[in-house]
mmCIF file with all atom_site columns, C-alpha atoms in Angstrom:
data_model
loop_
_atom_site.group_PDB
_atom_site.id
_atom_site.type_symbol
_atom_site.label_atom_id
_atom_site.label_alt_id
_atom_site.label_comp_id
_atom_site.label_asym_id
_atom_site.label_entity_id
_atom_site.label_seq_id
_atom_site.pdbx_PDB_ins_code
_atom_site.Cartn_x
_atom_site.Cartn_y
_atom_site.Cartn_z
_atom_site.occupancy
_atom_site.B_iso_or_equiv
_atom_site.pdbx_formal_charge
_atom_site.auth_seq_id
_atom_site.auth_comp_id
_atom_site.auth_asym_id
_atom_site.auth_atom_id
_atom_site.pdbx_PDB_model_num
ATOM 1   C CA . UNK A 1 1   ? 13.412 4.024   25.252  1.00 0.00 ? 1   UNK A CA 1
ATOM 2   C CA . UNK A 1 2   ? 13.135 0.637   26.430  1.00 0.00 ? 2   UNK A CA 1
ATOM 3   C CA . UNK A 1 3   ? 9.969  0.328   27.931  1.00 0.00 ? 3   UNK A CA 1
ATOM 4   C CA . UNK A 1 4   ? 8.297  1.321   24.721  1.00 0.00 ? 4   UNK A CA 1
ATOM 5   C CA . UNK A 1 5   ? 10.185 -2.092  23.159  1.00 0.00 ? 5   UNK A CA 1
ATOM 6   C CA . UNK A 1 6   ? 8.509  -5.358  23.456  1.00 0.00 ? 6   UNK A CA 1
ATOM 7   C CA . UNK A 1 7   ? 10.384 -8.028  25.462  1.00 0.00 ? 7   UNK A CA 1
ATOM 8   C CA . UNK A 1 8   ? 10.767 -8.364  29.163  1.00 0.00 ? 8   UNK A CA 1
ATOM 9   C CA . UNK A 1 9   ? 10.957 -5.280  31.570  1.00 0.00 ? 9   UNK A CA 1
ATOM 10  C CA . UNK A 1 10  ? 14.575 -4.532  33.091  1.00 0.00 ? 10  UNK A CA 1
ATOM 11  C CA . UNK A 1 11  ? 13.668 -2.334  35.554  1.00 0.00 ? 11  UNK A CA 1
ATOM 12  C CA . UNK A 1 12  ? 17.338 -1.625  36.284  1.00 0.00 ? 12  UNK A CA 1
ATOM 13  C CA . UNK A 1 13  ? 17.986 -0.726  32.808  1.00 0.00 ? 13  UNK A CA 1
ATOM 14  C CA . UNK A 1 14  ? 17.174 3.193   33.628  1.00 0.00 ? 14  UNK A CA 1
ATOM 15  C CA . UNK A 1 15  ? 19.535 3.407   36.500  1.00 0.00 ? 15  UNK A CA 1
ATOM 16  C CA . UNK A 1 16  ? 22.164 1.956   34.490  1.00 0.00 ? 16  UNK A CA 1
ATOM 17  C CA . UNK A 1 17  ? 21.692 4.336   31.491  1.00 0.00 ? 17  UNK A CA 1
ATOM 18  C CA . UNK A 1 18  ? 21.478 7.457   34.026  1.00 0.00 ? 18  UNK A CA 1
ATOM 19  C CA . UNK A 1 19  ? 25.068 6.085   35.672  1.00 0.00 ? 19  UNK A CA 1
ATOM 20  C CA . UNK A 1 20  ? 26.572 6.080   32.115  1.00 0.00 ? 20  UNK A CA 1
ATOM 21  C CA . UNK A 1 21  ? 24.799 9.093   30.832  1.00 0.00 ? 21  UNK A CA 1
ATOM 22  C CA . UNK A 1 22  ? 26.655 10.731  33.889  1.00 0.00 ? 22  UNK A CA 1
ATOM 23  C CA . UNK A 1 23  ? 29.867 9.555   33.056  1.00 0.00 ? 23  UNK A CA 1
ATOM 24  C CA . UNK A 1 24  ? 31.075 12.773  30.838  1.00 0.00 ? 24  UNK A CA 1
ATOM 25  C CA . UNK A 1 25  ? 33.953 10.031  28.927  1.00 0.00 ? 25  UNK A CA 1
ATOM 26  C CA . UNK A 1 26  ? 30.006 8.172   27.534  1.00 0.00 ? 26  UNK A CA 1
ATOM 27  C CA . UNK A 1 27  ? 28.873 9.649   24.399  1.00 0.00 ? 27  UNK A CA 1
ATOM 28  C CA . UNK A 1 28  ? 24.971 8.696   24.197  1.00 0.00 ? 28  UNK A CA 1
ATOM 29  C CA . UNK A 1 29  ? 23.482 8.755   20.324  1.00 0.00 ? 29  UNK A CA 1
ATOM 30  C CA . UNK A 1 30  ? 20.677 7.857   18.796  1.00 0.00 ? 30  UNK A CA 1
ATOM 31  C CA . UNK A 1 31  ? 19.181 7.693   15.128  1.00 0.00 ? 31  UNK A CA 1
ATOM 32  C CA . UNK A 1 32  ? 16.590 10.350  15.407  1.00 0.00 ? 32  UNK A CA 1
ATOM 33  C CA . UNK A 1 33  ? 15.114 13.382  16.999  1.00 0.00 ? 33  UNK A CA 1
ATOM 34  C CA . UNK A 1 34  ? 12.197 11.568  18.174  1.00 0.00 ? 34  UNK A CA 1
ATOM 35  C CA . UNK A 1 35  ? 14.528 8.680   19.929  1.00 0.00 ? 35  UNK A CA 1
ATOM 36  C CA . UNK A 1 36  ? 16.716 11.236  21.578  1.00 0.00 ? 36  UNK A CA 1
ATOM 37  C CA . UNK A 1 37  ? 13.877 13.177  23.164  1.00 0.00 ? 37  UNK A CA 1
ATOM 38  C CA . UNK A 1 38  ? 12.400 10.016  23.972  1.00 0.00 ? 38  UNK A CA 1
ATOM 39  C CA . UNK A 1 39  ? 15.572 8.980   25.696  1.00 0.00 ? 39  UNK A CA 1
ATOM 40  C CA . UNK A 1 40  ? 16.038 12.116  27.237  1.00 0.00 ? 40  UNK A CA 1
ATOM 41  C CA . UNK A 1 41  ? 12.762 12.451  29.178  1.00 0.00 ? 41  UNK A CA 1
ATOM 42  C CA . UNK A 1 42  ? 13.266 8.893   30.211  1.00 0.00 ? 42  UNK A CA 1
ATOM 43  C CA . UNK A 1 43  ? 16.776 9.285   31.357  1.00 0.00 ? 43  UNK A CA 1
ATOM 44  C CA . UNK A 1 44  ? 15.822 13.185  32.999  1.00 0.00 ? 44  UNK A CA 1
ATOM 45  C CA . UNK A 1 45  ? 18.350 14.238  31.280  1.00 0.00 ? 45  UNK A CA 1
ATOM 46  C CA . UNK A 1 46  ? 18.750 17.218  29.172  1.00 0.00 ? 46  UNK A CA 1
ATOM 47  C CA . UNK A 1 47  ? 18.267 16.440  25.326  1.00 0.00 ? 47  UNK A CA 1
ATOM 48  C CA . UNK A 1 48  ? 21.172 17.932  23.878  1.00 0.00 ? 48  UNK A CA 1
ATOM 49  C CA . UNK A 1 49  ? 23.289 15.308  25.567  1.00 0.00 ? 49  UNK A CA 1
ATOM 50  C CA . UNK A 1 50  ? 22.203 12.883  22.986  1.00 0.00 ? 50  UNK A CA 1
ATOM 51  C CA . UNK A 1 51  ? 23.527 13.430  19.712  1.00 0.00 ? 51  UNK A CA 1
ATOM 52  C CA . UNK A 1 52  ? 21.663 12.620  16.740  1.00 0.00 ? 52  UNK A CA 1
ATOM 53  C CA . UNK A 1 53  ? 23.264 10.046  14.122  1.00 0.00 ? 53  UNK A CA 1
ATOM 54  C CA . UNK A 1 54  ? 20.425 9.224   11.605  1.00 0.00 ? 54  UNK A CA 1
ATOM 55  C CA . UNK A 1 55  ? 20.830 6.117   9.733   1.00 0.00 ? 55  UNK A CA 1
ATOM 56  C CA . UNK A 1 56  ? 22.637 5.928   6.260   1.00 0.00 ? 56  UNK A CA 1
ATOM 57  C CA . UNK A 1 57  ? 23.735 4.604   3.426   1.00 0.00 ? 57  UNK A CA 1
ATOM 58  C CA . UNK A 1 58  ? 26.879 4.743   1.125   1.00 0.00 ? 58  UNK A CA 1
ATOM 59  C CA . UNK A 1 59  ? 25.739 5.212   -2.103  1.00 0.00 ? 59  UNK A CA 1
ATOM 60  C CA . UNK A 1 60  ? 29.230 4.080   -3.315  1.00 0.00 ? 60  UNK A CA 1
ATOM 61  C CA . UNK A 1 61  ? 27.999 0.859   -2.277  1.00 0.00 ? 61  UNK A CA 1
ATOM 62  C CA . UNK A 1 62  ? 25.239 0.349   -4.528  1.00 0.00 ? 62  UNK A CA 1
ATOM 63  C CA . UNK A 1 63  ? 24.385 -0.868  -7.508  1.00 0.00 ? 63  UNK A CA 1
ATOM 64  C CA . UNK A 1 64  ? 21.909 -1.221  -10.031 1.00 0.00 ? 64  UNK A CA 1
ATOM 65  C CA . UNK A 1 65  ? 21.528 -5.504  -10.260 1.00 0.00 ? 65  UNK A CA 1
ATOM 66  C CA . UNK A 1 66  ? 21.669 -7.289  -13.322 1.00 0.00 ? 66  UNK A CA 1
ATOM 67  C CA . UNK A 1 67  ? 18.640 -8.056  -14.898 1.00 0.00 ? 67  UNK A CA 1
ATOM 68  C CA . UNK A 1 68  ? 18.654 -12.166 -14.241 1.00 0.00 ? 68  UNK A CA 1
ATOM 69  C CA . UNK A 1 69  ? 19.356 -11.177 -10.700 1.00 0.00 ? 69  UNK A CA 1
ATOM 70  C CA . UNK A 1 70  ? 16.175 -9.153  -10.692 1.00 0.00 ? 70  UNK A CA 1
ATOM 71  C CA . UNK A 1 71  ? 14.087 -12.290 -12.596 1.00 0.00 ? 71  UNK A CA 1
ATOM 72  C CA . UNK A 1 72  ? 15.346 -14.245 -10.003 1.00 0.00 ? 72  UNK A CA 1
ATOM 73  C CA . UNK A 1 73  ? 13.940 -12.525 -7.513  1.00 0.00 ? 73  UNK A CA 1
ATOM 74  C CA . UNK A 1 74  ? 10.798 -11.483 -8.826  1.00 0.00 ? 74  UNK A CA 1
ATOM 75  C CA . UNK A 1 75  ? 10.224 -15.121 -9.843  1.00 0.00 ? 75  UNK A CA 1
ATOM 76  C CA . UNK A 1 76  ? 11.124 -16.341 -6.573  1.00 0.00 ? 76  UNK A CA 1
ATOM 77  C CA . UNK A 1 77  ? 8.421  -14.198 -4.848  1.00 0.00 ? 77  UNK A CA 1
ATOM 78  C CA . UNK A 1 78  ? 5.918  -14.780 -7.590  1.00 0.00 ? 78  UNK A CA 1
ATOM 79  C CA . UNK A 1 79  ? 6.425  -10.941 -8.909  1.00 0.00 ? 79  UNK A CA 1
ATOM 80  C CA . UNK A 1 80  ? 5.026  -10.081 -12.067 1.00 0.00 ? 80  UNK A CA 1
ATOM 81  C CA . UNK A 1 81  ? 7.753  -8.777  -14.397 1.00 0.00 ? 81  UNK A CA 1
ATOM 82  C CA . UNK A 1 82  ? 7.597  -5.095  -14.348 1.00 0.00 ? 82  UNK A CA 1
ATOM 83  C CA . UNK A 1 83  ? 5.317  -4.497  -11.650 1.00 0.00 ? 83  UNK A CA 1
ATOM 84  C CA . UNK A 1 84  ? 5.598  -1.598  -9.349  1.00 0.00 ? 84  UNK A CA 1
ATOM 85  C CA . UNK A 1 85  ? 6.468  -2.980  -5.992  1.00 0.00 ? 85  UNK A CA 1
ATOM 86  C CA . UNK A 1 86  ? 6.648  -1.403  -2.547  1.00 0.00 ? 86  UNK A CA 1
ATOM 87  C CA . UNK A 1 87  ? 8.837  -3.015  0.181   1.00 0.00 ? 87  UNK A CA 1
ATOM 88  C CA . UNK A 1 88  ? 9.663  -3.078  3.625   1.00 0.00 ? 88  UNK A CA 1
ATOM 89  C CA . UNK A 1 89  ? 12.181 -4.784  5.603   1.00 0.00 ? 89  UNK A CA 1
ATOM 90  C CA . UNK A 1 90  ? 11.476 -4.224  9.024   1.00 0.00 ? 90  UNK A CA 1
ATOM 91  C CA . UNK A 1 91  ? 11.192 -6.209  13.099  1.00 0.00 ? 91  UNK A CA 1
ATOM 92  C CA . UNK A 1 92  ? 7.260  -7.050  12.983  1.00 0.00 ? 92  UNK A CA 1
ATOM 93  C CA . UNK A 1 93  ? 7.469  -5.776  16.388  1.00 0.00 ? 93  UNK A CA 1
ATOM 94  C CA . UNK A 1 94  ? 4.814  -2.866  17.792  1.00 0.00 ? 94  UNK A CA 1
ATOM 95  C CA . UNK A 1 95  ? 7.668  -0.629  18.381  1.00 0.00 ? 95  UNK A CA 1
ATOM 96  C CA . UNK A 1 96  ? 8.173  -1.059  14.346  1.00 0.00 ? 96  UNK A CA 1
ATOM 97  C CA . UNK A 1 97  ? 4.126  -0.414  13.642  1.00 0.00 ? 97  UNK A CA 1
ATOM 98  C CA . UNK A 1 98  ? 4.300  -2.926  10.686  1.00 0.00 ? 98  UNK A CA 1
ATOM 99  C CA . UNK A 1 99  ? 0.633  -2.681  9.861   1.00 0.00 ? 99  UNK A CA 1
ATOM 100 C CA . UNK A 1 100 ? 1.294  0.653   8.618   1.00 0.00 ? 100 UNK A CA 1
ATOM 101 C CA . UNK A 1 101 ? 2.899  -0.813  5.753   1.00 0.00 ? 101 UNK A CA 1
ATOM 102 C CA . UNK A 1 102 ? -0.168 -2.651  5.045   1.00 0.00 ? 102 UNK A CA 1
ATOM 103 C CA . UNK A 1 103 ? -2.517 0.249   5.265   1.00 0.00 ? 103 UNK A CA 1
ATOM 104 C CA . UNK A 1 104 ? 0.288  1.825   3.118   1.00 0.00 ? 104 UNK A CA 1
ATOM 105 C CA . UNK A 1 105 ? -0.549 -1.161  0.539   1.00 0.00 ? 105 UNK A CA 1
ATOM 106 C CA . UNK A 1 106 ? -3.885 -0.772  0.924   1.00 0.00 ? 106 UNK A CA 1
ATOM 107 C CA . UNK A 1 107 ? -4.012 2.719   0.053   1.00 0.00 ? 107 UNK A CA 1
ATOM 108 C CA . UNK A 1 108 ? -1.395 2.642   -3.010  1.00 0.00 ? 108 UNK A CA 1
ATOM 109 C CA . UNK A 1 109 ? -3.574 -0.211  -4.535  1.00 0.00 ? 109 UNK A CA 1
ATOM 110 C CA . UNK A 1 110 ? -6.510 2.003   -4.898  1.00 0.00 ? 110 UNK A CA 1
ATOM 111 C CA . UNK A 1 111 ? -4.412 4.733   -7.007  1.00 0.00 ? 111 UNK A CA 1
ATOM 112 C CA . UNK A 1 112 ? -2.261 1.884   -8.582  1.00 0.00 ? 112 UNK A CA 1
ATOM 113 C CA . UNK A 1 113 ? -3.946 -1.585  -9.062  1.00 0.00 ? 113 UNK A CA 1
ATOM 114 C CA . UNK A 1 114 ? -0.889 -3.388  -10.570 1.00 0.00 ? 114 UNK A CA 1
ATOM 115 C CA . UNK A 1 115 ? 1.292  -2.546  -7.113  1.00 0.00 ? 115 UNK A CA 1
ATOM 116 C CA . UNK A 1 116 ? 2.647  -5.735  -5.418  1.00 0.00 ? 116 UNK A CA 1
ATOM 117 C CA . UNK A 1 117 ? 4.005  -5.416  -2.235  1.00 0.00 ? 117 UNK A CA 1
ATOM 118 C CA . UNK A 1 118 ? 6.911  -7.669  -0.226  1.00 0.00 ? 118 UNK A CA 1
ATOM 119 C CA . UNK A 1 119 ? 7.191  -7.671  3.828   1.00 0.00 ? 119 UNK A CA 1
ATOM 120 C CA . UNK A 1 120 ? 10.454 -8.996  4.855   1.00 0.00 ? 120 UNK A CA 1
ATOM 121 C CA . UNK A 1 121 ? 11.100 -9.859  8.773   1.00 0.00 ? 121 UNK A CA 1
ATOM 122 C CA . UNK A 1 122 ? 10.268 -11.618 11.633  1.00 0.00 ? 122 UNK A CA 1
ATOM 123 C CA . UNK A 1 123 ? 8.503  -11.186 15.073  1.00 0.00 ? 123 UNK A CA 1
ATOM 124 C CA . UNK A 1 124 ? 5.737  -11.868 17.016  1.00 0.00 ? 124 UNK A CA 1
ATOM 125 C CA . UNK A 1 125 ? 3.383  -9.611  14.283  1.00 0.00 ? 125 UNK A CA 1
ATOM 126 C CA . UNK A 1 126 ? 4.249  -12.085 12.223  1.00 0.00 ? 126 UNK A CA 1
ATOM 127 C CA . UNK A 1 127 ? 1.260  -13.515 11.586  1.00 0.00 ? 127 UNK A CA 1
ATOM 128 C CA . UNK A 1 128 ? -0.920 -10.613 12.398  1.00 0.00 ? 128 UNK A CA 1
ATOM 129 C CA . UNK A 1 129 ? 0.592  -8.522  9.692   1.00 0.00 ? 129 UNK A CA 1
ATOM 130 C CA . UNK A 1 130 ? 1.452  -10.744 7.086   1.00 0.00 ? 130 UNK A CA 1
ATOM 131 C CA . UNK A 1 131 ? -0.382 -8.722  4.093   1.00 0.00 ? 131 UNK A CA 1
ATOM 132 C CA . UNK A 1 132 ? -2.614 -7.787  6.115   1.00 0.00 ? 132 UNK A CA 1
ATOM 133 C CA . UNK A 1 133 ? -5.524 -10.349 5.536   1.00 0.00 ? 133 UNK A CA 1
ATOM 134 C CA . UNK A 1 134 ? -8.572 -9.231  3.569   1.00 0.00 ? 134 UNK A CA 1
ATOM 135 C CA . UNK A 1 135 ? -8.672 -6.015  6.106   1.00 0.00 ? 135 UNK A CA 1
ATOM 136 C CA . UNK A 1 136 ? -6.145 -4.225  3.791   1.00 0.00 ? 136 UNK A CA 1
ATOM 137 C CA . UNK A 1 137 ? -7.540 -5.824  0.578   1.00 0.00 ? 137 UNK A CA 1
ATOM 138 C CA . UNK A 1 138 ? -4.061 -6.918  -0.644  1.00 0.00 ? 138 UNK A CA 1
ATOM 139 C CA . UNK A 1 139 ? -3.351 -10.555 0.122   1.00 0.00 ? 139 UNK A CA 1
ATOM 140 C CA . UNK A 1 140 ? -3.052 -11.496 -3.642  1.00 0.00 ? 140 UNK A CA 1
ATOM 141 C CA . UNK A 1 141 ? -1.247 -8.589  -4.117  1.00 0.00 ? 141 UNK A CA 1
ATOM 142 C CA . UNK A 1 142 ? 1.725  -8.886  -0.823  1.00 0.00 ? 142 UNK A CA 1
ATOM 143 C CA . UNK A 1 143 ? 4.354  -11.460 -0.500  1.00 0.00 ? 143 UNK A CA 1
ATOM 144 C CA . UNK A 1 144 ? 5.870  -12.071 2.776   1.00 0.00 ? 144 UNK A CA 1
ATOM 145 C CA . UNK A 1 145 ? 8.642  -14.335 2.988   1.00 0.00 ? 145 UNK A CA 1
ATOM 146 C CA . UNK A 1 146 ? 12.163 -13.647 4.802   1.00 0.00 ? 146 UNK A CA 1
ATOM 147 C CA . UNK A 1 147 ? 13.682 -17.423 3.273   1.00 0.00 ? 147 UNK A CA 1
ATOM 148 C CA . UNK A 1 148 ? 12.358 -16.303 -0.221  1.00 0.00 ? 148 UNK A CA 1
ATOM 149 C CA . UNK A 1 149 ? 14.422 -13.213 -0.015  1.00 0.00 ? 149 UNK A CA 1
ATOM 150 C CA . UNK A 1 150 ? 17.583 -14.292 1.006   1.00 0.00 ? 150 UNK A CA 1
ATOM 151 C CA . UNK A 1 151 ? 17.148 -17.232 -1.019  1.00 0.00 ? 151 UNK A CA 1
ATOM 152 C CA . UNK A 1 152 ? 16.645 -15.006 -4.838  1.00 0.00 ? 152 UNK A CA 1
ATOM 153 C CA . UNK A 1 153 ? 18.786 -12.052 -3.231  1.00 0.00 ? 153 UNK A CA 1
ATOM 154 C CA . UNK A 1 154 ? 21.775 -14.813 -2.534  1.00 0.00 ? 154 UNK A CA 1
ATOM 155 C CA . UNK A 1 155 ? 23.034 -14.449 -6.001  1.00 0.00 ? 155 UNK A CA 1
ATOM 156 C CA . UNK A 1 156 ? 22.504 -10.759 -6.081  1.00 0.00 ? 156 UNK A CA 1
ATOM 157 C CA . UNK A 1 157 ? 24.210 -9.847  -3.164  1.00 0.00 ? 157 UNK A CA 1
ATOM 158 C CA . UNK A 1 158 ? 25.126 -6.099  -2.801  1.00 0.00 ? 158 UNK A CA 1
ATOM 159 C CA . UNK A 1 159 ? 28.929 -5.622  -3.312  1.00 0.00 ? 159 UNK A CA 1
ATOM 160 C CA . UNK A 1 160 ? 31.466 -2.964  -3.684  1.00 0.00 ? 160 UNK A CA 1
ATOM 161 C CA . UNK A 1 161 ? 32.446 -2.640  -7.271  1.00 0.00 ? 161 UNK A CA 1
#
């Protein structure tokens, strides 16, 4: 709910979702169990009336890149060829718990040495989560750079085939 996002406080954000969640024409969803329930207690509401639509994705429109597309990219975030690498594209935003990632990182390293790892996005965390500093023991090992990405993904875009 919002007052677990960072961000300004609307305080008349609740009374606006309670008129709406009233109206029985407004269909109120969210992505997961965990949202919904959240939502739910906030709201007072009971937590069937928001259904559950978790996030997807169309296989259909995937696609295995070529292999300069992947060079590109790996060369463009200073990947070694053929090393295992962990990503996550995320808001650095508490709400998000980005350092988890890095702990993540931290802990994969120990079983796999070779592991690089790439955090994409932006937000105040920025800075605090970037690869976590020598805390998570992966700095050498964690690339971090949104205008990298789009930059070597650019001529790899996804596309239907």
């Amino acid at each position: 709910n919002p007052t677990r996002a960072s961000g300004p406080t609307r305080p008349w954000l609740r009374e606006l979702y309670q008129l709406l969640a009233a109206n029985p024409r407004v269909a109120l969803s969210a992505n997961s169990a965990a949202g919904a329930a959240d939502y739910a207690a906030w709201l007072g509401i009971p937590a069937d009336r928001i259904a559950v639509v978790r996030n997807a994705c169309d296989p259909s429109f995937l696609r295995q890149p070529e292999d300069a597309t992947v060079g590109l990219v790996r060369r463009t975030l200073h990947l070694d060829a053929g090393a295992p690498v962990l990503c996550c594209v995320a808001r650095l935003v508490p709400q998000k718990a980005p350092e988890l990632f890095v702990e993540l990182v931290a802990t994969v390293k120990r079983q796999v040495p070779e592991v690089r790892a790439v955090l994409v996005g932006e937000g105040p965390l920025g800075s605090a989560v970037r690869c976590g500093g020598s805390a998570s023991g992966a700095p050498s090992r964690c690339r971090s750079s949104w205008s990298a990405v789009r930059a070597g993904a650019s001529a790899g875009s996804p596309r239907r085939a």
